[in-house]
Amino acid sequence: MEFKINYLSFYLIQVDGKEENANKQYKHFQTLTTEEYEGNALKDFLDGELKKIVKRKVEKHPRSEQVPTKLGYFVVEPGYELDSNPNYNLFHKALTADSKETFKEASERFVGAYLDASAVRGGAFLVLSATPEKYFEDTFLFILKCDFEPKVASISDESTLIRNVQMAITTKNMKSIQYPYMPEEGMTEPGELKIHQASHARYFEDFLKFVEYGESMPEIMKTQVMSMVQEHVLETYEENSQERQQFEHDMEIWEASEKREIQERLDTHQVIEAAAQIVEHTPEAELKMKLGETSIKGLLADYGENIHLGKINGRYVLLVEADTIQFEKGVSPIEFHRPEELGEIIERIERKSADQ
């Protein structure tokens, strides 16, 4: 998808010092029209970048909280329209600008909001209004942040041979915002935008105060599990009872822990039923756990069907059913094993427990 640039504002951001003592400044270099952009060096610099940004995939509910590309939503209170959101109004103003001055004014508000963010780095800050050359006439707004390229040199003259370029910028790891979000060609979502930042730092999204991002899969699963556990508490323990207070205390510790141990609170039927509810909303939900030193990874949908957890003489046993077994890197003798019947293995485990 090729784009025609309607307007482009180019700013240089300089940051001296760190954290609270940082001195943050910006300088406006130029705001270009379509004709001015065509003959400008920025055209070669950005060639293909907008196409790359638009084609970049994004998930409404990513599998991890630390994904580089996120889908953002303008926060709107129930009963109110999008124009009640300050960030939306700013995007809309820049998107509908019909003169260089109007576009520059909206762009400077983006730069000002960016400088107020918790962590800001120097580089080039660009705001572009662009229209696809084919298919449909929707206008898109792109906000790009390019970092300085360290240790850049260029050929100079016979005496010095090379010279350092102190303020070279690069599109490598370029951060970007695309508005509106386009789920597929010809379709746009006016209440959504797409943000990309290659690093795990959240500073580039922090300057949009009234934009929220979809919950990740782990967050959704955690919410659903906590809801299920609370329902179990209400059914099992009387209000204000010592058992209920102890259970709620244990759950607070469980929720805050990064490495959590099995709680043994619900029976098999309850767990399978709860897992089915999660899978209904999130079919790709993953199951991850560690038994001793052995890590297990699979689909939550298989629990109770092909993956079973049990105990023998107080020790945990995981059973996994499958029609085939495949081996990857690292050859081992197990590849030539003729498996025993399950009953024989259980007998051996019971004998080992008895001997210990």
CSV table of C-alpha atoms in Angstrom, one decimal:
chain,number,residue,atom,x,y,z
A,1,MET,CA,0.0,0.0,0.0
A,2,GLU,CA,1.5,3.3,-1.2
A,3,PHE,CA,0.7,6.6,0.5
A,4,LYS,CA,0.5,10.2,-0.5
A,5,ILE,CA,1.8,12.5,2.2
A,6,ASN,CA,-0.6,15.4,2.9
A,7,TYR,CA,1.4,17.1,5.6
A,8,LEU,CA,4.5,16.2,7.6
A,9,SER,CA,5.9,18.1,10.6
A,10,PHE,CA,9.5,17.4,11.6
A,11,TYR,CA,10.9,18.1,15.1
A,12,LEU,CA,14.2,17.5,16.8
A,13,ILE,CA,14.1,16.5,20.5
A,14,GLN,CA,17.1,17.0,22.7
A,15,VAL,CA,17.4,15.7,26.3
A,16,ASP,CA,20.2,16.7,28.6
A,17,GLY,CA,20.6,15.1,32.0
A,18,LYS,CA,18.6,12.2,33.5
A,19,GLU,CA,15.2,11.6,35.2
A,20,GLU,CA,14.0,14.6,37.3
A,21,ASN,CA,17.0,16.7,36.3
A,22,ALA,CA,16.5,16.2,32.6
A,23,ASN,CA,16.3,19.3,30.5
A,24,LYS,CA,13.9,18.4,27.6
A,25,GLN,CA,13.6,20.6,24.5
A,26,TYR,CA,12.2,20.4,21.0
A,27,LYS,CA,12.8,22.4,17.9
A,28,HIS,CA,10.5,22.6,14.9
A,29,PHE,CA,12.4,22.2,11.6
A,30,GLN,CA,9.8,22.1,8.9
A,31,THR,CA,6.2,21.4,8.1
A,32,LEU,CA,5.9,20.1,4.6
A,33,THR,CA,3.0,19.9,2.1
A,34,THR,CA,2.5,17.2,-0.5
A,35,GLU,CA,4.6,19.0,-3.1
A,36,GLU,CA,7.3,20.0,-0.7
A,37,TYR,CA,7.6,16.4,0.6
A,38,GLU,CA,8.1,15.0,-2.9
A,39,GLY,CA,11.3,16.9,-3.3
A,40,ASN,CA,12.6,16.4,0.2
A,41,ALA,CA,15.3,14.0,1.5
A,42,LEU,CA,12.7,12.6,4.0
A,43,LYS,CA,10.9,10.9,1.2
A,44,ASP,CA,13.9,8.5,0.6
A,45,PHE,CA,14.4,8.2,4.4
A,46,LEU,CA,10.8,7.1,5.0
A,47,ASP,CA,10.3,5.2,1.8
A,48,GLY,CA,8.4,2.0,2.6
A,49,GLU,CA,8.2,2.7,6.3
A,50,LEU,CA,4.5,3.6,6.3
A,51,LYS,CA,3.7,0.5,4.4
A,52,LYS,CA,5.6,-1.6,6.9
A,53,ILE,CA,3.7,0.1,9.8
A,54,VAL,CA,0.3,-0.6,8.3
A,55,LYS,CA,1.1,-4.3,7.5
A,56,ARG,CA,2.5,-5.0,11.0
A,57,LYS,CA,0.2,-7.5,12.8
A,58,VAL,CA,-1.3,-6.8,16.2
A,59,GLU,CA,-3.5,-8.9,18.6
A,60,LYS,CA,-6.3,-7.5,20.7
A,61,HIS,CA,-5.3,-9.8,23.5
A,62,PRO,CA,-1.6,-10.6,23.1
A,63,ARG,CA,0.0,-13.7,24.7
A,64,SER,CA,2.4,-11.6,26.7
A,65,GLU,CA,2.3,-8.2,28.4
A,66,GLN,CA,5.6,-7.3,26.9
A,67,VAL,CA,4.7,-7.4,23.2
A,68,PRO,CA,6.2,-4.6,20.9
A,69,THR,CA,2.9,-3.9,19.1
A,70,LYS,CA,-0.3,-3.1,20.9
A,71,LEU,CA,-3.9,-2.1,20.0
A,72,GLY,CA,-5.0,1.1,21.9
A,73,TYR,CA,-8.5,2.2,22.6
A,74,PHE,CA,-9.7,5.8,23.4
A,75,VAL,CA,-11.2,5.8,26.9
A,76,VAL,CA,-14.8,6.9,26.8
A,77,GLU,CA,-17.3,6.9,29.7
A,78,PRO,CA,-20.6,5.0,29.0
A,79,GLY,CA,-23.1,7.2,27.3
A,80,TYR,CA,-20.4,9.6,25.8
A,81,GLU,CA,-19.0,9.9,22.3
A,82,LEU,CA,-15.4,9.6,21.2
A,83,ASP,CA,-15.1,13.4,21.1
A,84,SER,CA,-15.3,13.4,24.9
A,85,ASN,CA,-11.7,12.0,24.8
A,86,PRO,CA,-8.9,14.6,24.7
A,87,ASN,CA,-6.5,12.3,22.8
A,88,TYR,CA,-9.1,11.5,20.2
A,89,ASN,CA,-9.8,15.2,19.7
A,90,LEU,CA,-6.1,15.9,19.1
A,91,PHE,CA,-5.8,13.0,16.6
A,92,HIS,CA,-9.0,14.2,14.8
A,93,LYS,CA,-7.8,17.8,14.6
A,94,ALA,CA,-4.5,16.7,13.0
A,95,LEU,CA,-6.3,14.3,10.7
A,96,THR,CA,-8.7,16.9,9.4
A,97,ALA,CA,-6.2,19.8,9.1
A,98,ASP,CA,-6.6,21.7,5.9
A,99,SER,CA,-3.6,24.0,6.1
A,100,LYS,CA,0.1,23.8,7.1
A,101,GLU,CA,-0.5,26.0,10.1
A,102,THR,CA,-3.4,24.0,11.5
A,103,PHE,CA,-1.4,20.8,11.1
A,104,LYS,CA,1.7,22.3,12.7
A,105,GLU,CA,-0.4,23.5,15.6
A,106,ALA,CA,-1.8,20.0,16.3
A,107,SER,CA,1.6,18.4,15.8
A,108,GLU,CA,3.2,20.6,18.4
A,109,ARG,CA,0.6,19.5,20.9
A,110,PHE,CA,1.7,15.9,20.3
A,111,VAL,CA,5.4,16.8,20.8
A,112,GLY,CA,4.5,18.7,24.0
A,113,ALA,CA,2.6,15.7,25.4
A,114,TYR,CA,5.5,13.5,24.5
A,115,LEU,CA,8.0,15.7,26.4
A,116,ASP,CA,5.8,15.5,29.5
A,117,ALA,CA,6.0,11.6,29.5
A,118,SER,CA,7.9,9.9,32.3
A,119,ALA,CA,10.9,9.0,30.2
A,120,VAL,CA,11.9,10.7,27.0
A,121,ARG,CA,14.9,10.2,24.7
A,122,GLY,CA,16.4,12.4,22.1
A,123,GLY,CA,15.9,11.9,18.4
A,124,ALA,CA,13.5,13.0,15.6
A,125,PHE,CA,9.8,13.2,16.1
A,126,LEU,CA,7.6,13.2,13.0
A,127,VAL,CA,3.9,13.7,12.6
A,128,LEU,CA,2.4,12.7,9.2
A,129,SER,CA,-1.0,12.9,7.6
A,130,ALA,CA,-1.2,10.4,4.7
A,131,THR,CA,-3.8,9.0,2.3
A,132,PRO,CA,-3.5,5.7,0.4
A,133,GLU,CA,-3.0,6.2,-3.3
A,134,LYS,CA,-5.4,3.3,-4.1
A,135,TYR,CA,-8.4,1.5,-2.8
A,136,PHE,CA,-10.0,4.1,-0.5
A,137,GLU,CA,-9.8,7.7,0.6
A,138,ASP,CA,-9.4,7.4,4.4
A,139,THR,CA,-6.7,9.7,5.8
A,140,PHE,CA,-4.3,8.2,8.4
A,141,LEU,CA,-2.2,9.9,11.0
A,142,PHE,CA,1.3,8.5,11.8
A,143,ILE,CA,3.5,9.6,14.7
A,144,LEU,CA,7.1,8.4,14.3
A,145,LYS,CA,10.0,8.6,16.8
A,146,CYS,CA,13.4,7.9,15.4
A,147,ASP,CA,16.5,7.6,17.7
A,148,PHE,CA,19.9,9.0,17.1
A,149,GLU,CA,22.3,6.5,15.4
A,150,PRO,CA,25.5,6.2,17.6
A,151,LYS,CA,29.0,6.2,16.2
A,152,VAL,CA,28.0,7.3,12.7
A,153,ALA,CA,30.7,8.5,10.3
A,154,SER,CA,30.7,9.8,6.8
A,155,ILE,CA,33.5,10.3,4.2
A,156,SER,CA,34.8,13.9,4.4
A,157,ASP,CA,37.9,15.1,2.6
A,158,GLU,CA,41.5,14.1,1.9
A,159,SER,CA,42.9,15.4,5.2
A,160,THR,CA,40.4,14.1,7.7
A,161,LEU,CA,39.0,11.2,5.6
A,162,ILE,CA,36.0,10.8,7.8
A,163,ARG,CA,33.9,13.0,10.1
A,164,ASN,CA,31.5,12.1,12.9
A,165,VAL,CA,27.8,12.9,12.3
A,166,GLN,CA,26.5,13.9,15.7
A,167,MET,CA,22.8,14.0,15.0
A,168,ALA,CA,22.2,11.2,12.4
A,169,ILE,CA,18.9,9.4,12.9
A,170,THR,CA,17.8,5.9,12.0
A,171,THR,CA,14.6,4.0,11.3
A,172,LYS,CA,16.0,1.0,13.1
A,173,ASN,CA,13.7,0.3,16.1
A,174,MET,CA,11.6,3.2,15.1
A,175,LYS,CA,8.6,3.7,17.4
A,176,SER,CA,5.3,4.5,15.6
A,177,ILE,CA,1.6,5.2,16.1
A,178,GLN,CA,-1.0,4.6,13.4
A,179,TYR,CA,-4.4,6.1,13.6
A,180,PRO,CA,-7.0,4.9,12.8
A,181,TYR,CA,-6.3,1.2,13.1
A,182,MET,CA,-7.0,-0.7,9.9
A,183,PRO,CA,-7.9,-4.4,10.6
A,184,GLU,CA,-8.0,-5.0,6.8
A,185,GLU,CA,-7.7,-2.9,3.7
A,186,GLY,CA,-10.8,-0.7,3.3
A,187,MET,CA,-11.9,-1.0,6.9
A,188,THR,CA,-10.9,1.4,9.7
A,189,GLU,CA,-11.7,1.6,13.4
A,190,PRO,CA,-12.1,5.3,14.5
A,191,GLY,CA,-11.9,4.4,18.2
A,192,GLU,CA,-8.6,2.4,17.9
A,193,LEU,CA,-5.0,3.1,17.2
A,194,LYS,CA,-1.9,0.8,16.7
A,195,ILE,CA,1.3,1.6,18.6
A,196,HIS,CA,4.7,0.0,18.1
A,197,GLN,CA,7.8,0.2,20.3
A,198,ALA,CA,10.5,-2.4,19.9
A,199,SER,CA,11.9,-2.0,23.4
A,200,HIS,CA,10.1,-3.2,26.5
A,201,ALA,CA,10.0,0.3,27.9
A,202,ARG,CA,6.5,1.8,27.9
A,203,TYR,CA,7.6,5.4,27.7
A,204,PHE,CA,6.4,5.9,24.1
A,205,GLU,CA,2.8,5.0,25.0
A,206,ASP,CA,2.8,6.9,28.3
A,207,PHE,CA,2.3,10.3,26.7
A,208,LEU,CA,-1.2,9.2,25.5
A,209,LYS,CA,-3.0,9.6,28.9
A,210,PHE,CA,-6.5,8.7,27.7
A,211,VAL,CA,-5.7,5.6,25.7
A,212,GLU,CA,-5.9,2.1,27.2
A,213,TYR,CA,-4.6,-1.2,25.8
A,214,GLY,CA,-6.3,-4.6,25.5
A,215,GLU,CA,-5.6,-7.0,28.3
A,216,SER,CA,-3.1,-9.8,27.6
A,217,MET,CA,-4.0,-13.4,27.7
A,218,PRO,CA,-2.3,-14.0,31.1
A,219,GLU,CA,-4.3,-11.0,32.6
A,220,ILE,CA,-7.6,-12.4,31.2
A,221,MET,CA,-6.9,-15.8,32.6
A,222,LYS,CA,-5.9,-14.5,36.0
A,223,THR,CA,-9.1,-12.4,36.2
A,224,GLN,CA,-11.2,-15.5,35.3
A,225,VAL,CA,-9.4,-17.8,37.7
A,226,MET,CA,-9.8,-15.3,40.6
A,227,SER,CA,-13.5,-14.9,39.8
A,228,MET,CA,-13.9,-18.7,39.9
A,229,VAL,CA,-12.0,-18.9,43.2
A,230,GLN,CA,-14.1,-16.2,44.8
A,231,GLU,CA,-17.3,-18.0,43.8
A,232,HIS,CA,-15.9,-21.2,45.4
A,233,VAL,CA,-15.2,-19.2,48.6
A,234,LEU,CA,-18.8,-17.9,48.8
A,235,GLU,CA,-20.2,-21.4,48.4
A,236,THR,CA,-17.8,-23.1,50.8
A,237,TYR,CA,-17.1,-20.8,53.7
A,238,GLU,CA,-19.4,-18.7,55.9
A,239,GLU,CA,-19.0,-15.0,55.9
A,240,ASN,CA,-16.5,-13.7,58.5
A,241,SER,CA,-15.5,-17.2,59.4
A,242,GLN,CA,-11.9,-17.9,60.4
A,243,GLU,CA,-11.6,-20.4,57.5
A,244,ARG,CA,-12.8,-17.8,55.0
A,245,GLN,CA,-10.4,-15.1,56.4
A,246,GLN,CA,-7.5,-17.6,56.2
A,247,PHE,CA,-8.4,-18.5,52.6
A,248,GLU,CA,-8.6,-14.9,51.5
A,249,HIS,CA,-5.3,-14.2,53.1
A,250,ASP,CA,-3.8,-17.2,51.3
A,251,MET,CA,-5.2,-16.0,48.0
A,252,GLU,CA,-3.6,-12.5,48.5
A,253,ILE,CA,-0.2,-14.2,48.9
A,254,TRP,CA,-0.9,-16.5,45.9
A,255,GLU,CA,-1.9,-13.6,43.7
A,256,ALA,CA,1.2,-11.6,44.5
A,257,SER,CA,3.6,-14.5,44.0
A,258,GLU,CA,5.6,-15.0,40.8
A,259,LYS,CA,6.3,-18.7,41.6
A,260,ARG,CA,3.1,-20.2,42.9
A,261,GLU,CA,2.6,-23.7,44.3
A,262,ILE,CA,-0.5,-25.9,43.8
A,263,GLN,CA,-3.3,-25.0,46.2
A,264,GLU,CA,-5.3,-28.2,46.2
A,265,ARG,CA,-8.7,-26.4,46.8
A,266,LEU,CA,-10.9,-27.6,44.0
A,267,ASP,CA,-11.7,-31.1,42.8
A,268,THR,CA,-11.1,-32.4,39.2
A,269,HIS,CA,-14.7,-31.6,38.0
A,270,GLN,CA,-14.5,-28.0,39.2
A,271,VAL,CA,-11.1,-27.4,37.6
A,272,ILE,CA,-12.2,-29.0,34.3
A,273,GLU,CA,-15.4,-26.9,34.3
A,274,ALA,CA,-13.5,-23.7,35.1
A,275,ALA,CA,-10.9,-24.5,32.4
A,276,ALA,CA,-13.7,-25.0,29.9
A,277,GLN,CA,-15.1,-21.5,30.6
A,278,ILE,CA,-11.7,-19.9,30.0
A,279,VAL,CA,-11.2,-22.0,26.8
A,280,GLU,CA,-14.6,-20.9,25.5
A,281,HIS,CA,-13.5,-17.3,25.5
A,282,THR,CA,-9.8,-17.9,24.8
A,283,PRO,CA,-9.3,-21.1,22.8
A,284,GLU,CA,-5.5,-20.7,22.5
A,285,ALA,CA,-5.0,-20.3,26.3
A,286,GLU,CA,-1.8,-22.0,27.4
A,287,LEU,CA,-1.1,-24.3,30.3
A,288,LYS,CA,2.4,-23.9,31.9
A,289,MET,CA,3.6,-25.6,35.0
A,290,LYS,CA,6.7,-27.2,36.5
A,291,LEU,CA,6.8,-30.5,38.3
A,292,GLY,CA,10.1,-30.7,40.2
A,293,GLU,CA,12.6,-29.7,37.5
A,294,THR,CA,10.4,-30.7,34.6
A,295,SER,CA,8.6,-27.9,32.7
A,296,ILE,CA,5.3,-28.7,31.0
A,297,LYS,CA,3.7,-26.5,28.3
A,298,GLY,CA,0.5,-27.3,26.5
A,299,LEU,CA,-3.0,-26.1,25.8
A,300,LEU,CA,-5.4,-25.5,28.7
A,301,ALA,CA,-8.1,-27.1,26.5
A,302,ASP,CA,-6.3,-30.5,26.8
A,303,TYR,CA,-6.5,-30.5,30.6
A,304,GLY,CA,-8.8,-33.3,31.8
A,305,GLU,CA,-8.9,-34.6,28.2
A,306,ASN,CA,-5.3,-35.6,27.3
A,307,ILE,CA,-3.5,-34.1,30.4
A,308,HIS,CA,-4.2,-35.5,33.8
A,309,LEU,CA,-2.8,-34.6,37.2
A,310,GLY,CA,-2.9,-37.0,40.1
A,311,LYS,CA,-1.1,-38.2,43.3
A,312,ILE,CA,0.5,-41.5,44.3
A,313,ASN,CA,1.6,-41.8,47.9
A,314,GLY,CA,1.6,-38.0,48.4
A,315,ARG,CA,3.7,-37.3,45.3
A,316,TYR,CA,2.4,-35.6,42.1
A,317,VAL,CA,2.1,-37.5,38.9
A,318,LEU,CA,1.3,-36.0,35.5
A,319,LEU,CA,-0.2,-38.2,32.7
A,320,VAL,CA,-0.1,-37.0,29.1
A,321,GLU,CA,-2.0,-39.0,26.4
A,322,ALA,CA,-0.9,-38.8,22.8
A,323,ASP,CA,-1.0,-40.9,19.6
A,324,THR,CA,2.6,-40.0,18.7
A,325,ILE,CA,5.9,-38.9,20.3
A,326,GLN,CA,8.4,-36.7,18.5
A,327,PHE,CA,11.9,-35.8,19.5
A,328,GLU,CA,13.8,-32.6,18.6
A,329,LYS,CA,17.4,-31.5,19.3
A,330,GLY,CA,19.5,-33.7,21.4
A,331,VAL,CA,19.5,-37.5,20.7
A,332,SER,CA,18.7,-39.7,23.7
A,333,PRO,CA,18.1,-43.5,24.3
A,334,ILE,CA,14.5,-42.7,25.1
A,335,GLU,CA,13.8,-42.5,21.4
A,336,PHE,CA,14.3,-46.3,21.3
A,337,HIS,CA,12.2,-47.1,24.4
A,338,ARG,CA,9.3,-49.6,24.2
A,339,PRO,CA,6.9,-48.1,26.7
A,340,GLU,CA,5.5,-50.2,29.6
A,341,GLU,CA,1.9,-50.5,30.5
A,342,LEU,CA,0.7,-47.7,32.8
A,343,GLY,CA,-0.2,-50.2,35.6
A,344,GLU,CA,3.4,-51.4,35.7
A,345,ILE,CA,4.7,-47.8,36.1
A,346,ILE,CA,2.3,-47.1,38.9
A,347,GLU,CA,3.3,-50.3,40.7
A,348,ARG,CA,7.0,-49.3,40.4
A,349,ILE,CA,6.3,-45.8,41.8
A,350,GLU,CA,4.3,-47.2,44.7
A,351,ARG,CA,7.2,-49.6,45.5
A,352,LYS,CA,9.7,-46.8,45.4
A,353,SER,CA,7.6,-44.7,47.8
A,354,ALA,CA,7.3,-47.7,50.2
A,355,ASP,CA,11.0,-48.3,50.1
A,356,GLN,CA,11.7,-44.6,50.9
